[in-house]
């Protein structure tokens, strides 16, 4: 490995967006380097790197926004973003760092959308804008710190530029679905995107998405958990009206996606294959988490019910990773974000049609999490546990009611499909928590235990 590749091998696992945590990196290779800014020996350079990280025989691509400066010219505020010191393209040693922290370079990124220059030197990176869209240069971007899998920069109160860190060849679903929903009051309006040609792939790959910023909005997860905390503190708290509105909004977005993009039906045989996939995931999770195994027979019954489905199931493009952290609440009403799906899954798989009830199940699981995670660090208290479960029940019911009122398939009339999707999501959560946050494992396990003990209702 080159000197820069060795530095990246140490730096990558420490980043929140790196998906291979806990697995040793065997090699790092810079697959592509795109020079966007070259300010000469004394100024900052900006390169987009496509980096391949090899772990246990598998290779993953990541995007690195790499700034570089002479060591003596690095501002103190950028010291925390430093990756190391090395030679870059044969030059004298320079400090390389995460350019998302550099106000000068983030300002230049937005300027590229204004028409002052839309390519790297060889034309391999392109800054696109949607027809009829004019982007204004607004100075430096403010780095958002709460994201797990991507990096976003907010420009004033006008734009947010989300850079996709884990890269897969092709058009990112976040761009694809937001463009399809352009004009909807329930999403942030897309303005443009950055794309590049990856080595060995003919279709352009999405590097970043530029959207209008939604100011003065509250995060859905923060709102819900604050409401639960108020309830557990002994005060009156009701979130059900907001949950019903969110269900209504979700149904409207699903309807718009079904109008703008292809739809189909899942045949009974395909539903059976889907159930088989769920069974495989359950078996893997049960082997890894013994506490799950005792509930596996009842979960298997839900999957068997799905396999016996004798009616075609409508499928379409859906959000794909839907939960309270993917929605915000400005004064005008709920807005949905982050349509990219699961970043660790190839784009082709995320583009597959699915039942909208998959998104419904994801949000229902999120209500359970909002209710349960506050109990993780507390001593067992039956009264608090009952209050939390009751909060989740009321908000789940309100969301489903709002979803049906908004024109979505009534969840109460499709319980077989919804129950299977919910169990499958919870099984995924069990694996995730066991590997990453063992003290949270009780949240999905208790949900599975409760649902497995409930009577089966056909539908």
Short mmCIF file of C-alpha atoms in Angstrom, two decimals:
data_model
loop_
_atom_site.label_atom_id
_atom_site.label_comp_id
_atom_site.label_asym_id
_atom_site.label_seq_id
_atom_site.Cartn_x
_atom_site.Cartn_y
_atom_site.Cartn_z
CA UNK A 1 0.00 0.00 0.00
CA UNK A 2 1.07 3.57 -0.62
CA UNK A 3 1.72 5.94 2.28
CA UNK A 4 -1.71 7.55 1.83
CA UNK A 5 -3.41 4.14 1.65
CA UNK A 6 -1.73 3.13 4.91
CA UNK A 7 -3.01 6.29 6.59
CA UNK A 8 -6.52 5.63 5.30
CA UNK A 9 -6.41 2.04 6.62
CA UNK A 10 -6.00 3.47 10.13
CA UNK A 11 -8.43 6.36 9.69
CA UNK A 12 -11.38 4.62 7.99
CA UNK A 13 -12.44 2.31 10.86
CA UNK A 14 -12.72 5.33 13.19
CA UNK A 15 -15.37 7.01 11.02
CA UNK A 16 -19.03 6.70 12.01
CA UNK A 17 -20.01 5.95 8.41
CA UNK A 18 -17.58 3.05 7.97
CA UNK A 19 -19.72 -0.07 7.80
CA UNK A 20 -17.02 -2.66 8.48
CA UNK A 21 -16.32 -1.83 12.13
CA UNK A 22 -14.84 -4.63 14.22
CA UNK A 23 -13.38 -6.45 11.20
CA UNK A 24 -9.64 -5.98 10.52
CA UNK A 25 -8.78 -4.15 7.29
CA UNK A 26 -6.42 -6.29 5.26
CA UNK A 27 -5.78 -3.79 2.50
CA UNK A 28 -6.81 -0.37 1.21
CA UNK A 29 -6.56 0.64 -2.42
CA UNK A 30 -7.30 4.03 -3.95
CA UNK A 31 -9.33 3.02 -6.98
CA UNK A 32 -9.90 6.53 -8.35
CA UNK A 33 -8.75 10.05 -7.59
CA UNK A 34 -10.67 13.06 -8.92
CA UNK A 35 -9.07 16.49 -8.51
CA UNK A 36 -11.71 19.18 -7.99
CA UNK A 37 -9.50 21.96 -6.62
CA UNK A 38 -5.77 22.45 -7.11
CA UNK A 39 -4.68 25.74 -5.56
CA UNK A 40 -0.94 25.32 -6.01
CA UNK A 41 1.84 24.57 -3.50
CA UNK A 42 0.56 26.89 -0.78
CA UNK A 43 -3.22 26.50 -1.03
CA UNK A 44 -5.69 23.74 -0.24
CA UNK A 45 -6.34 20.95 -2.71
CA UNK A 46 -9.60 18.99 -2.89
CA UNK A 47 -9.71 15.46 -4.24
CA UNK A 48 -12.53 12.96 -4.31
CA UNK A 49 -11.15 9.51 -3.60
CA UNK A 50 -12.91 6.23 -4.30
CA UNK A 51 -11.29 3.84 -1.85
CA UNK A 52 -11.62 0.08 -1.72
CA UNK A 53 -11.29 -1.50 1.73
CA UNK A 54 -10.65 -5.24 1.83
CA UNK A 55 -11.94 -7.19 4.83
CA UNK A 56 -12.20 -10.98 5.13
CA UNK A 57 -12.00 -11.46 1.40
CA UNK A 58 -14.70 -8.87 0.65
CA UNK A 59 -14.14 -5.40 -0.76
CA UNK A 60 -16.24 -2.28 -0.11
CA UNK A 61 -16.05 1.12 -1.79
CA UNK A 62 -16.05 4.38 0.16
CA UNK A 63 -15.96 8.02 -0.85
CA UNK A 64 -13.37 10.22 0.86
CA UNK A 65 -13.38 14.00 0.41
CA UNK A 66 -9.66 14.58 0.81
CA UNK A 67 -8.24 18.00 1.52
CA UNK A 68 -4.52 18.66 1.64
CA UNK A 69 -2.40 21.62 2.73
CA UNK A 70 1.24 22.31 3.59
CA UNK A 71 1.75 21.44 7.27
CA UNK A 72 2.38 25.01 8.35
CA UNK A 73 -0.72 26.35 6.62
CA UNK A 74 -3.23 24.00 8.28
CA UNK A 75 -5.68 26.10 10.33
CA UNK A 76 -5.96 24.98 13.98
CA UNK A 77 -9.66 24.24 13.51
CA UNK A 78 -8.79 21.53 10.98
CA UNK A 79 -6.37 19.66 13.24
CA UNK A 80 -9.17 17.35 14.45
CA UNK A 81 -9.92 16.37 10.85
CA UNK A 82 -6.31 15.44 10.03
CA UNK A 83 -5.64 11.99 8.60
CA UNK A 84 -1.85 12.30 8.53
CA UNK A 85 1.13 13.69 6.65
CA UNK A 86 2.26 12.21 3.36
CA UNK A 87 3.31 13.01 -0.17
CA UNK A 88 0.37 13.63 -2.49
CA UNK A 89 0.99 13.09 -6.21
CA UNK A 90 4.74 13.44 -5.85
CA UNK A 91 4.60 16.81 -4.09
CA UNK A 92 6.31 17.78 -0.89
CA UNK A 93 4.73 16.29 2.26
CA UNK A 94 1.29 17.75 2.99
CA UNK A 95 -1.29 17.26 5.69
CA UNK A 96 -4.25 15.32 4.35
CA UNK A 97 -7.60 15.67 6.10
CA UNK A 98 -11.36 15.21 5.80
CA UNK A 99 -12.35 18.14 3.60
CA UNK A 100 -15.94 18.11 4.91
CA UNK A 101 -14.54 20.10 7.87
CA UNK A 102 -12.88 22.78 5.70
CA UNK A 103 -15.08 25.89 5.20
CA UNK A 104 -13.06 27.05 2.20
CA UNK A 105 -13.41 23.76 0.35
CA UNK A 106 -17.07 23.14 1.24
CA UNK A 107 -17.88 26.60 -0.17
CA UNK A 108 -16.19 25.63 -3.44
CA UNK A 109 -18.26 22.44 -3.61
CA UNK A 110 -21.52 24.40 -3.69
CA UNK A 111 -20.07 26.88 -6.19
CA UNK A 112 -19.65 24.04 -8.67
CA UNK A 113 -23.44 23.80 -8.94
CA UNK A 114 -23.75 27.46 -9.96
CA UNK A 115 -22.26 26.94 -13.43
CA UNK A 116 -18.80 28.26 -12.73
CA UNK A 117 -17.25 24.88 -13.52
CA UNK A 118 -19.02 21.54 -13.42
CA UNK A 119 -16.27 18.95 -13.85
CA UNK A 120 -12.99 17.70 -12.54
CA UNK A 121 -10.01 18.11 -14.83
CA UNK A 122 -10.86 15.07 -16.94
CA UNK A 123 -14.63 15.42 -16.88
CA UNK A 124 -15.11 12.29 -14.80
CA UNK A 125 -16.96 14.09 -11.97
CA UNK A 126 -20.03 16.06 -13.00
CA UNK A 127 -22.18 18.51 -11.05
CA UNK A 128 -25.77 18.28 -12.31
CA UNK A 129 -28.80 20.45 -11.58
CA UNK A 130 -32.44 19.65 -12.24
CA UNK A 131 -34.05 21.52 -15.15
CA UNK A 132 -35.28 24.94 -14.09
CA UNK A 133 -33.18 24.93 -10.91
CA UNK A 134 -30.77 27.74 -10.10
CA UNK A 135 -28.30 27.23 -7.28
CA UNK A 136 -26.76 30.17 -5.46
CA UNK A 137 -23.30 30.17 -3.86
CA UNK A 138 -23.83 30.73 -0.15
CA UNK A 139 -20.36 30.30 1.34
CA UNK A 140 -19.17 27.48 3.63
CA UNK A 141 -21.23 24.45 4.53
CA UNK A 142 -22.02 23.52 8.12
CA UNK A 143 -21.28 19.89 8.89
CA UNK A 144 -24.12 17.90 10.44
CA UNK A 145 -22.77 15.63 13.16
CA UNK A 146 -25.60 13.19 13.90
CA UNK A 147 -25.48 11.03 10.76
CA UNK A 148 -24.38 7.42 10.85
CA UNK A 149 -23.83 6.41 7.23
CA UNK A 150 -23.34 9.61 5.20
CA UNK A 151 -22.00 13.15 5.55
CA UNK A 152 -24.21 16.22 5.06
CA UNK A 153 -23.33 19.89 4.71
CA UNK A 154 -25.94 22.60 5.32
CA UNK A 155 -25.58 25.88 3.43
CA UNK A 156 -27.38 28.70 5.22
CA UNK A 157 -31.09 27.92 5.38
CA UNK A 158 -31.28 26.94 1.72
CA UNK A 159 -29.44 23.74 0.80
CA UNK A 160 -28.15 20.50 2.20
CA UNK A 161 -25.54 18.46 0.31
CA UNK A 162 -25.48 14.80 1.32
CA UNK A 163 -22.37 12.88 0.27
CA UNK A 164 -22.78 9.12 0.10
CA UNK A 165 -19.86 7.46 1.86
CA UNK A 166 -20.51 3.80 0.98
CA UNK A 167 -20.54 3.68 -2.81
CA UNK A 168 -22.28 1.23 -5.11
CA UNK A 169 -22.25 1.55 -8.90
CA UNK A 170 -25.31 3.22 -10.40
CA UNK A 171 -27.83 5.87 -9.51
CA UNK A 172 -28.49 6.09 -5.79
CA UNK A 173 -32.17 5.44 -4.89
CA UNK A 174 -32.15 8.60 -2.76
CA UNK A 175 -31.65 10.63 -5.93
CA UNK A 176 -33.98 8.48 -8.00
CA UNK A 177 -36.94 8.57 -5.61
CA UNK A 178 -36.56 12.21 -4.62
CA UNK A 179 -36.58 13.21 -8.29
CA UNK A 180 -39.71 11.07 -8.79
CA UNK A 181 -41.32 12.87 -5.83
CA UNK A 182 -40.16 16.34 -6.87
CA UNK A 183 -42.96 18.82 -6.19
CA UNK A 184 -44.43 16.79 -3.34
CA UNK A 185 -44.91 18.75 -0.10
CA UNK A 186 -43.77 15.67 1.81
CA UNK A 187 -40.11 15.62 0.69
CA UNK A 188 -37.28 18.13 0.46
CA UNK A 189 -37.05 19.38 -3.14
CA UNK A 190 -34.04 17.97 -5.02
CA UNK A 191 -31.83 20.57 -6.69
CA UNK A 192 -28.95 18.60 -8.17
CA UNK A 193 -26.39 15.87 -7.67
CA UNK A 194 -22.75 14.92 -8.17
CA UNK A 195 -21.91 11.86 -10.25
CA UNK A 196 -18.75 10.11 -11.35
CA UNK A 197 -17.65 7.34 -13.68
CA UNK A 198 -16.28 4.46 -11.64
CA UNK A 199 -13.65 2.20 -13.10
CA UNK A 200 -15.21 -0.76 -14.90
CA UNK A 201 -18.78 0.57 -14.83
CA UNK A 202 -20.57 2.34 -17.66
CA UNK A 203 -23.44 3.84 -15.65
CA UNK A 204 -22.62 6.98 -13.63
CA UNK A 205 -22.45 6.53 -9.86
CA UNK A 206 -24.09 9.08 -7.54
CA UNK A 207 -21.61 10.71 -5.16
CA UNK A 208 -23.86 13.32 -3.54
CA UNK A 209 -27.39 14.76 -3.56
CA UNK A 210 -28.21 18.47 -3.23
CA UNK A 211 -31.66 19.30 -1.79
CA UNK A 212 -33.44 22.26 -0.29
CA UNK A 213 -32.86 22.45 3.44
CA UNK A 214 -35.95 22.28 5.65
CA UNK A 215 -35.30 24.77 8.48
CA UNK A 216 -36.90 24.82 11.90
CA UNK A 217 -37.83 21.15 11.73
CA UNK A 218 -37.84 18.68 14.59
CA UNK A 219 -36.40 15.19 14.27
CA UNK A 220 -39.09 12.49 14.49
CA UNK A 221 -37.07 10.26 16.80
CA UNK A 222 -36.25 13.14 19.14
CA UNK A 223 -39.91 14.19 19.26
CA UNK A 224 -41.15 10.67 19.99
CA UNK A 225 -38.59 9.80 22.65
CA UNK A 226 -39.09 13.16 24.38
CA UNK A 227 -42.81 12.36 24.53
CA UNK A 228 -42.10 8.93 26.03
CA UNK A 229 -39.72 10.48 28.57
CA UNK A 230 -42.43 12.92 29.64
CA UNK A 231 -44.82 10.02 30.08
CA UNK A 232 -42.35 7.98 32.14
CA UNK A 233 -41.71 11.02 34.33
CA UNK A 234 -45.35 10.83 35.36
CA UNK A 235 -46.77 13.66 33.24
CA UNK A 236 -49.49 13.46 30.63
CA UNK A 237 -48.12 12.82 27.13
CA UNK A 238 -49.89 12.05 23.89
CA UNK A 239 -48.19 11.63 20.53
CA UNK A 240 -50.97 9.77 18.74
CA UNK A 241 -52.20 12.75 16.74
CA UNK A 242 -48.73 13.23 15.28
CA UNK A 243 -48.48 9.50 14.61
CA UNK A 244 -51.76 9.55 12.70
CA UNK A 245 -50.54 12.50 10.61
CA UNK A 246 -47.33 10.64 9.90
CA UNK A 247 -49.29 7.60 8.76
CA UNK A 248 -51.38 9.80 6.46
CA UNK A 249 -48.24 11.40 5.00
CA UNK A 250 -46.61 8.01 4.48
CA UNK A 251 -49.62 6.79 2.50
CA UNK A 252 -49.53 9.90 0.28
CA UNK A 253 -45.83 9.37 -0.47
CA UNK A 254 -46.44 5.71 -1.32
CA UNK A 255 -49.27 6.76 -3.66
CA UNK A 256 -47.00 9.27 -5.41
CA UNK A 257 -44.27 6.68 -5.85
CA UNK A 258 -46.76 4.22 -7.32
CA UNK A 259 -47.90 6.87 -9.80
CA UNK A 260 -44.41 8.00 -10.84
CA UNK A 261 -42.58 4.66 -10.97
CA UNK A 262 -43.32 1.08 -12.06
CA UNK A 263 -45.54 -1.18 -9.99
CA UNK A 264 -46.26 -4.90 -10.08
CA UNK A 265 -47.72 -7.70 -8.00
CA UNK A 266 -45.95 -10.39 -6.03
CA UNK A 267 -47.32 -13.77 -7.02
CA UNK A 268 -48.11 -16.39 -4.35
CA UNK A 269 -45.02 -18.36 -5.40
CA UNK A 270 -42.85 -15.25 -5.06
CA UNK A 271 -44.39 -14.60 -1.63
CA UNK A 272 -43.36 -18.11 -0.66
CA UNK A 273 -39.79 -17.38 -1.78
CA UNK A 274 -39.83 -14.19 0.27
CA UNK A 275 -40.91 -16.19 3.32
CA UNK A 276 -38.03 -18.62 2.69
CA UNK A 277 -35.60 -15.71 2.81
CA UNK A 278 -37.06 -14.63 6.14
CA UNK A 279 -36.71 -18.17 7.47
CA UNK A 280 -33.03 -18.21 6.53
CA UNK A 281 -32.43 -14.94 8.35
CA UNK A 282 -34.25 -16.26 11.42
CA UNK A 283 -32.12 -19.42 11.44
CA UNK A 284 -28.89 -17.41 11.24
CA UNK A 285 -30.00 -15.03 13.98
CA UNK A 286 -31.19 -17.86 16.26
CA UNK A 287 -27.82 -19.59 15.94
CA UNK A 288 -26.02 -16.39 16.91
CA UNK A 289 -28.46 -15.21 19.62
CA UNK A 290 -29.75 -18.16 21.67
CA UNK A 291 -32.38 -15.98 23.42
CA UNK A 292 -34.18 -15.69 20.08
CA UNK A 293 -34.42 -19.44 19.54
CA UNK A 294 -37.22 -19.97 22.08
CA UNK A 295 -39.49 -17.67 20.07
CA UNK A 296 -38.48 -19.04 16.67
CA UNK A 297 -41.40 -21.53 16.33
CA UNK A 298 -44.04 -18.77 16.62
CA UNK A 299 -42.09 -16.54 14.26
CA UNK A 300 -41.91 -19.44 11.82
CA UNK A 301 -45.69 -19.70 11.96
CA UNK A 302 -45.97 -16.09 10.78
CA UNK A 303 -43.61 -16.82 7.89
CA UNK A 304 -45.58 -19.94 7.01
CA UNK A 305 -48.75 -17.85 6.85
CA UNK A 306 -47.00 -15.51 4.40
CA UNK A 307 -45.86 -18.49 2.30
CA UNK A 308 -49.48 -19.66 2.04
CA UNK A 309 -50.71 -16.29 0.80
CA UNK A 310 -53.10 -17.04 -2.06
CA UNK A 311 -53.66 -13.50 -3.35
CA UNK A 312 -51.22 -11.40 -5.42
CA UNK A 313 -49.51 -8.75 -3.29
CA UNK A 314 -49.14 -5.25 -4.80
CA UNK A 315 -45.51 -4.11 -4.88
CA UNK A 316 -43.83 -0.85 -5.83
CA UNK A 317 -40.84 1.35 -4.96
CA UNK A 318 -40.77 2.10 -1.24
CA UNK A 319 -38.57 3.97 1.21
CA UNK A 320 -36.80 0.80 2.26
CA UNK A 321 -35.33 1.89 5.62
CA UNK A 322 -38.25 3.67 7.23
CA UNK A 323 -38.20 4.73 10.88
CA UNK A 324 -38.65 7.79 13.09
CA UNK A 325 -35.11 8.96 12.41
CA UNK A 326 -35.97 9.32 8.71
CA UNK A 327 -38.74 11.89 9.18
CA UNK A 328 -38.74 15.52 10.31
CA UNK A 329 -41.57 17.78 11.44
CA UNK A 330 -41.54 21.41 10.28
CA UNK A 331 -44.60 23.52 11.02
CA UNK A 332 -46.19 22.60 7.68
CA UNK A 333 -46.32 18.84 8.41
CA UNK A 334 -44.19 15.70 8.23
CA UNK A 335 -41.38 15.42 5.66
CA UNK A 336 -39.67 12.15 4.68
CA UNK A 337 -35.89 11.94 4.23
CA UNK A 338 -33.20 9.50 3.14
CA UNK A 339 -34.76 7.32 0.46
CA UNK A 340 -31.50 5.48 -0.23
CA UNK A 341 -32.50 2.35 1.68
CA UNK A 342 -29.89 0.29 3.52
CA UNK A 343 -26.46 1.66 2.44
CA UNK A 344 -24.73 -1.70 2.90
CA UNK A 345 -26.97 -3.34 0.26
CA UNK A 346 -26.15 -3.03 -3.47
CA UNK A 347 -28.18 -0.47 -5.42
CA UNK A 348 -29.81 -3.13 -7.61
CA UNK A 349 -31.29 -4.86 -4.58
CA UNK A 350 -32.54 -1.57 -3.11
CA UNK A 351 -34.30 -0.81 -6.39
CA UNK A 352 -36.43 -3.94 -6.21
CA UNK A 353 -40.16 -3.46 -5.81
CA UNK A 354 -41.63 -4.31 -2.43
CA UNK A 355 -44.88 -4.10 -0.53
CA UNK A 356 -45.55 -0.67 1.03
CA UNK A 357 -46.38 -2.62 4.17
CA UNK A 358 -42.65 -3.16 4.56
CA UNK A 359 -42.31 0.57 5.29
CA UNK A 360 -45.33 0.41 7.60
CA UNK A 361 -43.68 -2.42 9.52
CA UNK A 362 -40.45 -0.45 9.78
CA UNK A 363 -42.25 2.51 11.36
CA UNK A 364 -44.19 0.28 13.74
CA UNK A 365 -40.90 -1.22 14.90
CA UNK A 366 -39.59 2.31 15.40
CA UNK A 367 -42.46 3.13 17.77
CA UNK A 368 -41.52 0.05 19.79
CA UNK A 369 -37.92 1.28 19.90
CA UNK A 370 -38.92 4.77 20.98
CA UNK A 371 -40.88 3.25 23.84
CA UNK A 372 -38.32 0.64 24.82
CA UNK A 373 -34.93 2.23 24.57
CA UNK A 374 -35.52 4.60 27.50
CA UNK A 375 -35.96 1.55 29.73
CA UNK A 376 -32.60 0.03 28.76
CA UNK A 377 -30.59 1.83 31.45
CA UNK A 378 -33.28 1.67 34.13
CA UNK A 379 -34.02 -0.95 36.73
CA UNK A 380 -36.95 -3.17 35.93
CA UNK A 381 -40.16 -1.36 36.85
CA UNK A 382 -43.40 -3.09 35.80
CA UNK A 383 -45.35 0.16 35.86
CA UNK A 384 -42.88 1.97 33.60
CA UNK A 385 -42.69 -1.00 31.27
CA UNK A 386 -46.48 -1.12 31.02
CA UNK A 387 -46.65 2.63 30.33
CA UNK A 388 -44.03 2.35 27.59
CA UNK A 389 -45.77 -0.59 25.92
CA UNK A 390 -49.10 1.21 26.10
CA UNK A 391 -47.53 4.30 24.48
CA UNK A 392 -46.20 2.13 21.64
CA UNK A 393 -49.58 0.42 21.19
CA UNK A 394 -51.50 3.69 20.97
CA UNK A 395 -49.09 5.24 18.49
CA UNK A 396 -48.88 2.12 16.35
CA UNK A 397 -52.67 2.09 16.11
CA UNK A 398 -52.76 5.81 15.31
CA UNK A 399 -50.16 5.46 12.57
CA UNK A 400 -52.04 2.56 10.96
CA UNK A 401 -55.30 4.49 11.17
CA UNK A 402 -53.69 7.53 9.52
CA UNK A 403 -52.13 5.34 6.85
CA UNK A 404 -55.49 3.84 5.91
CA UNK A 405 -57.17 7.28 6.00
CA UNK A 406 -54.48 8.56 3.62
CA UNK A 407 -55.35 5.95 1.02
CA UNK A 408 -52.85 3.24 1.93
CA UNK A 409 -53.73 -0.42 2.28
CA UNK A 410 -55.45 -0.80 5.64
CA UNK A 411 -52.88 -2.58 7.84
CA UNK A 412 -55.66 -4.18 9.90
CA UNK A 413 -56.82 -5.98 6.75
CA UNK A 414 -53.36 -7.23 5.79
CA UNK A 415 -52.11 -8.60 9.09
CA UNK A 416 -50.49 -11.71 7.59
CA UNK A 417 -48.13 -9.65 5.46
CA UNK A 418 -47.56 -6.96 8.09
CA UNK A 419 -46.83 -9.50 10.84
CA UNK A 420 -44.23 -11.26 8.69
CA UNK A 421 -42.50 -7.99 7.78
CA UNK A 422 -42.48 -6.89 11.43
CA UNK A 423 -40.95 -10.13 12.63
CA UNK A 424 -38.34 -10.01 9.86
CA UNK A 425 -37.37 -6.45 10.82
CA UNK A 426 -37.16 -7.37 14.50
CA UNK A 427 -34.96 -10.38 13.71
CA UNK A 428 -32.64 -8.07 11.78
CA UNK A 429 -32.58 -5.77 14.82
CA UNK A 430 -31.66 -8.66 17.10
CA UNK A 431 -28.61 -9.40 14.99
CA UNK A 432 -27.63 -5.75 14.80
CA UNK A 433 -27.92 -5.16 18.53
CA UNK A 434 -26.11 -8.37 19.43
CA UNK A 435 -23.17 -7.31 17.25
CA UNK A 436 -23.11 -3.58 18.00
CA UNK A 437 -25.11 -2.63 21.13
CA UNK A 438 -25.65 -5.69 23.33
CA UNK A 439 -27.30 -3.63 26.07
CA UNK A 440 -30.06 -2.72 23.59
CA UNK A 441 -30.74 -6.35 22.68
CA UNK A 442 -33.68 -6.54 25.07
CA UNK A 443 -35.66 -4.02 22.96
CA UNK A 444 -36.22 -6.21 19.87
CA UNK A 445 -36.23 -9.42 21.91
CA UNK A 446 -39.06 -8.16 24.13
CA UNK A 447 -41.00 -7.02 21.05
CA UNK A 448 -40.65 -10.47 19.49
CA UNK A 449 -41.67 -12.16 22.73
CA UNK A 450 -44.78 -9.97 23.02
CA UNK A 451 -45.78 -10.43 19.38
CA UNK A 452 -45.06 -14.17 19.46
CA UNK A 453 -47.34 -14.51 22.47
CA UNK A 454 -50.20 -12.66 20.82
CA UNK A 455 -52.93 -14.66 19.08
CA UNK A 456 -52.60 -15.00 15.33
CA UNK A 457 -55.22 -13.03 13.46
CA UNK A 458 -55.78 -14.02 9.84
CA UNK A 459 -55.72 -11.23 7.27
#
